mmCIF file of C-alpha atoms in Angstrom:
data_model
loop_
_atom_site.group_PDB
_atom_site.id
_atom_site.type_symbol
_atom_site.label_atom_id
_atom_site.label_comp_id
_atom_site.label_asym_id
_atom_site.label_seq_id
_atom_site.Cartn_x
_atom_site.Cartn_y
_atom_site.Cartn_z
ATOM 1 C CA TYR A 213 40.196 92.734 -11.193
ATOM 2 C CA TYR A 214 36.490 92.075 -11.625
ATOM 3 C CA SER A 215 36.424 89.130 -9.239
ATOM 4 C CA LEU A 216 37.924 91.319 -6.508
ATOM 5 C CA LEU A 217 35.766 94.314 -7.322
ATOM 6 C CA ASP A 218 32.573 92.230 -7.488
ATOM 7 C CA ALA A 219 33.375 90.500 -4.183
ATOM 8 C CA ALA A 220 33.921 93.859 -2.489
ATOM 9 C CA GLN A 221 30.757 95.377 -3.904
ATOM 10 C CA ALA A 222 28.715 92.284 -2.979
ATOM 11 C CA ILE A 223 29.754 92.509 0.669
ATOM 12 C CA LEU A 224 29.073 96.223 0.782
ATOM 13 C CA MET A 225 25.616 95.711 -0.707
ATOM 14 C CA TYR A 226 24.931 92.928 1.785
ATOM 15 C CA ILE A 227 25.602 95.304 4.679
ATOM 16 C CA GLY A 228 23.379 97.956 3.106
ATOM 17 C CA ILE A 229 25.895 100.141 1.289
ATOM 18 C CA GLY A 230 25.144 100.858 -2.354
ATOM 19 C CA PRO A 231 27.771 99.431 -4.706
ATOM 20 C CA PRO A 232 30.456 102.096 -4.885
ATOM 21 C CA ALA A 233 32.136 103.193 -8.067
ATOM 22 C CA PRO A 234 35.428 101.385 -8.689
ATOM 23 C CA LYS A 235 37.421 104.542 -7.928
ATOM 24 C CA VAL A 236 36.075 104.690 -4.333
ATOM 25 C CA VAL A 237 35.635 100.998 -3.569
ATOM 26 C CA VAL A 238 38.959 100.825 -1.698
ATOM 27 C CA SER A 239 38.044 103.659 0.667
ATOM 28 C CA GLU A 240 34.560 102.205 1.180
ATOM 29 C CA ILE A 241 35.961 98.769 2.015
ATOM 30 C CA ARG A 242 38.423 100.329 4.424
ATOM 31 C CA LYS A 243 35.727 102.491 6.027
ATOM 32 C CA HIS A 244 32.984 99.867 6.382
ATOM 33 C CA LEU A 245 34.901 96.621 6.767
ATOM 34 C CA VAL A 246 38.435 97.243 8.003
ATOM 35 C CA GLU A 247 37.646 100.031 10.479
ATOM 36 C CA SER A 248 34.794 97.966 11.929
ATOM 37 C CA GLY A 249 37.096 94.969 12.395
ATOM 38 C CA LEU A 250 35.329 92.729 9.884
ATOM 39 C CA LEU A 251 38.220 92.523 7.430
ATOM 40 C CA GLU A 252 41.993 92.642 7.590
ATOM 41 C CA GLU A 253 43.894 95.501 5.912
ATOM 42 C CA GLU A 254 45.888 93.060 3.749
ATOM 43 C CA TYR A 255 42.798 92.460 1.600
ATOM 44 C CA VAL A 256 42.384 96.170 0.909
ATOM 45 C CA LYS A 257 46.046 96.231 -0.076
ATOM 46 C CA THR A 258 45.425 93.342 -2.497
ATOM 47 C CA LEU A 259 42.554 95.258 -4.088
ATOM 48 C CA GLU A 260 44.685 98.417 -4.333
ATOM 49 C CA ASP A 261 47.493 96.438 -5.951
ATOM 50 C CA VAL A 262 45.169 94.856 -8.515
ATOM 51 C CA ILE A 263 43.634 98.214 -9.396
ATOM 52 C CA GLU A 264 47.086 99.729 -9.808
ATOM 53 C CA PHE A 265 48.251 96.774 -11.920
ATOM 54 C CA ARG A 266 45.135 97.001 -14.118
ATOM 55 C CA LYS A 267 45.717 100.713 -14.730
ATOM 56 C CA LYS A 268 49.352 100.099 -15.689
ATOM 57 C CA VAL A 269 48.234 97.460 -18.193
ATOM 58 C CA GLU A 270 45.469 99.731 -19.500
ATOM 59 C CA TYR A 271 47.902 102.636 -20.018
ATOM 60 C CA LYS A 272 50.476 100.315 -21.598
ATOM 61 C CA GLU A 273 52.983 100.836 -18.788
ATOM 62 C CA ILE A 274 53.046 97.052 -18.460
ATOM 63 C CA LYS A 275 53.172 95.224 -21.771
ATOM 64 C CA ASP A 276 54.540 91.826 -20.777
ATOM 65 C CA ILE A 277 53.991 89.566 -17.808
ATOM 66 C CA SER A 278 55.473 86.165 -17.074
ATOM 67 C CA GLY A 279 53.478 83.051 -16.369
ATOM 68 C CA SER A 280 54.743 82.989 -12.787
ATOM 69 C CA GLU A 281 53.538 86.576 -12.293
ATOM 70 C CA VAL A 282 50.112 85.632 -13.652
ATOM 71 C CA ASP A 283 50.052 82.668 -11.276
ATOM 72 C CA ALA A 284 50.925 84.950 -8.351
ATOM 73 C CA TRP A 285 48.100 87.363 -9.244
ATOM 74 C CA ILE A 286 45.655 84.472 -9.599
ATOM 75 C CA GLU A 287 46.730 83.101 -6.221
ATOM 76 C CA ARG A 288 46.213 86.494 -4.559
ATOM 77 C CA ALA A 289 42.822 86.868 -6.217
ATOM 78 C CA GLU A 290 41.727 83.410 -5.088
ATOM 79 C CA LYS A 291 42.805 84.137 -1.505
ATOM 80 C CA TYR A 292 40.938 87.459 -1.613
ATOM 81 C CA VAL A 293 37.727 85.944 -2.984
ATOM 82 C CA GLU A 294 37.878 83.070 -0.469
ATOM 83 C CA ARG A 295 38.182 85.587 2.374
ATOM 84 C CA PHE A 296 35.215 87.562 1.083
ATOM 85 C CA GLU A 297 33.156 84.376 0.744
ATOM 86 C CA LYS A 298 33.987 83.554 4.376
ATOM 87 C CA LEU A 299 33.096 87.102 5.421
ATOM 88 C CA LEU A 300 29.761 86.842 3.623
ATOM 89 C CA LYS A 301 29.008 83.529 5.332
ATOM 90 C CA ASP A 302 29.916 85.042 8.726
ATOM 91 C CA LEU A 303 27.679 88.044 8.052
ATOM 92 C CA GLU A 304 24.819 85.765 7.002
ATOM 93 C CA ILE A 305 25.150 83.793 10.242
ATOM 94 C CA GLU A 306 25.260 87.011 12.247
ATOM 95 C CA ARG A 307 22.130 88.294 10.491
ATOM 96 C CA LYS A 308 20.347 84.989 10.998
ATOM 97 C CA ALA A 309 21.149 85.085 14.720
ATOM 98 C CA TYR A 310 19.919 88.667 14.958
ATOM 99 C CA ASP A 311 16.696 87.812 13.106
ATOM 100 C CA ILE A 312 16.034 84.835 15.364
ATOM 101 C CA LYS A 313 16.592 86.886 18.517
ATOM 102 C CA ARG A 314 14.385 89.677 17.228
ATOM 103 C CA ASN A 315 11.578 87.353 16.102
ATOM 104 C CA TYR A 316 11.674 85.557 19.438
ATOM 105 C CA GLU A 317 11.538 88.842 21.327
ATOM 106 C CA VAL A 318 8.586 90.128 19.288
ATOM 107 C CA MET A 319 6.706 86.825 19.560
ATOM 108 C CA VAL A 320 7.178 86.626 23.323
ATOM 109 C CA LYS A 321 6.189 90.269 23.881
ATOM 110 C CA ALA A 322 3.070 89.891 21.732
ATOM 111 C CA SER A 323 2.137 86.626 23.467
ATOM 112 C CA VAL A 324 2.640 88.103 26.920
ATOM 113 C CA ALA A 325 0.531 91.147 26.013
ATOM 114 C CA ALA A 326 -2.264 89.000 24.578
ATOM 115 C CA LEU A 327 -2.336 86.583 27.506
ATOM 116 C CA LYS A 328 -2.122 89.438 30.004
ATOM 117 C CA SER A 329 -5.135 91.109 28.404
ATOM 118 C CA PHE A 330 -7.166 87.934 29.108
ATOM 119 C CA ASN A 331 -5.605 87.545 32.556
ATOM 120 C CA LYS A 332 -4.135 84.187 31.462
ATOM 121 C CA LEU A 333 -0.410 84.927 31.678
ATOM 122 C CA PRO A 334 1.285 82.024 33.477
ATOM 123 C CA PRO A 335 3.622 82.974 36.326
ATOM 124 C CA GLU A 336 6.330 80.648 34.966
ATOM 125 C CA PRO A 337 7.898 81.899 31.691
ATOM 126 C CA GLU A 338 8.548 78.345 30.480
ATOM 127 C CA LYS A 339 4.770 77.762 30.387
ATOM 128 C CA LEU A 340 4.187 80.606 27.939
ATOM 129 C CA PRO A 341 4.005 78.380 24.814
ATOM 130 C CA GLU A 342 1.505 76.093 26.535
ATOM 131 C CA ALA A 343 -0.671 79.043 27.626
ATOM 132 C CA PHE A 344 -0.402 80.566 24.144
ATOM 133 C CA LYS A 345 -1.709 77.374 22.605
ATOM 134 C CA LYS A 346 -4.461 76.789 25.179
ATOM 135 C CA TYR A 347 -5.832 80.301 25.667
ATOM 136 C CA LEU A 348 -5.272 81.814 22.256
ATOM 137 C CA VAL A 349 -5.100 79.075 19.609
ATOM 138 C CA GLU A 350 -7.408 76.409 21.064
ATOM 139 C CA ALA A 351 -9.824 79.095 22.255
ATOM 140 C CA GLY A 352 -10.164 80.137 18.613
ATOM 141 C CA LEU A 353 -8.924 83.679 19.209
ATOM 142 C CA ILE A 354 -6.090 83.363 16.699
ATOM 143 C CA SER A 355 -5.349 81.114 13.755
ATOM 144 C CA PRO A 356 -3.594 77.797 14.490
ATOM 145 C CA ILE A 357 -0.880 78.963 12.099
ATOM 146 C CA TYR A 358 0.368 81.283 14.844
ATOM 147 C CA GLY A 359 0.757 78.314 17.151
ATOM 148 C CA ASP A 360 3.025 76.716 14.553
ATOM 149 C CA VAL A 361 4.951 79.956 14.137
ATOM 150 C CA PHE A 362 5.377 80.300 17.904
ATOM 151 C CA GLY A 363 6.720 76.743 18.093
ATOM 152 C CA LYS A 364 9.175 77.367 15.244
ATOM 153 C CA VAL A 365 10.403 80.611 16.765
ATOM 154 C CA VAL A 366 11.033 78.903 20.110
ATOM 155 C CA GLU A 367 12.759 76.009 18.334
ATOM 156 C CA MET A 368 15.007 78.371 16.347
ATOM 157 C CA ARG A 369 15.922 80.263 19.512
ATOM 158 C CA LYS A 370 16.931 76.963 21.120
ATOM 159 C CA MET A 371 19.058 76.095 18.055
ATOM 160 C CA LEU A 372 20.735 79.484 18.345
ATOM 161 C CA GLU A 373 21.524 78.892 22.016
ATOM 162 C CA ASP A 374 22.832 75.398 21.178
ATOM 163 C CA LYS A 375 25.051 76.874 18.411
ATOM 164 C CA LYS A 376 23.217 74.921 15.699
ATOM 165 C CA LEU A 377 22.386 77.801 13.375
ATOM 166 C CA ASP A 378 23.334 75.690 10.379
ATOM 167 C CA LYS A 379 20.219 73.595 11.127
ATOM 168 C CA VAL A 380 17.916 76.649 10.872
ATOM 169 C CA THR A 381 16.457 76.700 7.386
ATOM 170 C CA ASP A 382 13.367 78.896 7.826
#
């Protein structure tokens, strides 16, 4: 029960939803994950079944359970947790890609604006990093750290385009 509940609440928190109370976690999972296409309905059903089973045990409606039944519940729980771990990894990759795109966009816009203000914007976009370094960093207008940051942002964007996000550690 707790492994399923904790997995559900962890994913919801990761996407910015406060951890719901156990009595509404099923509806929250359905609303935020299933309806958006991130998760299959079968996993909500597993959570519902576990909650129902737990209540029956708690209220002494179920007093005995066979070893094979325990094994079946464990197997379902393991499958559920594995799916949520995969979902979390997918969401992390998606967020990393978004962050890289956004950082690249901001860095390029800021660089273009700065170079434009000095009338040093190169006509070829691929020469932007070179102009950034020459006219802003080497000219002493900004800290060399920003040159390093610019290079890393461009490198991460290239890794994203090459589908090598697993190599991005920063």
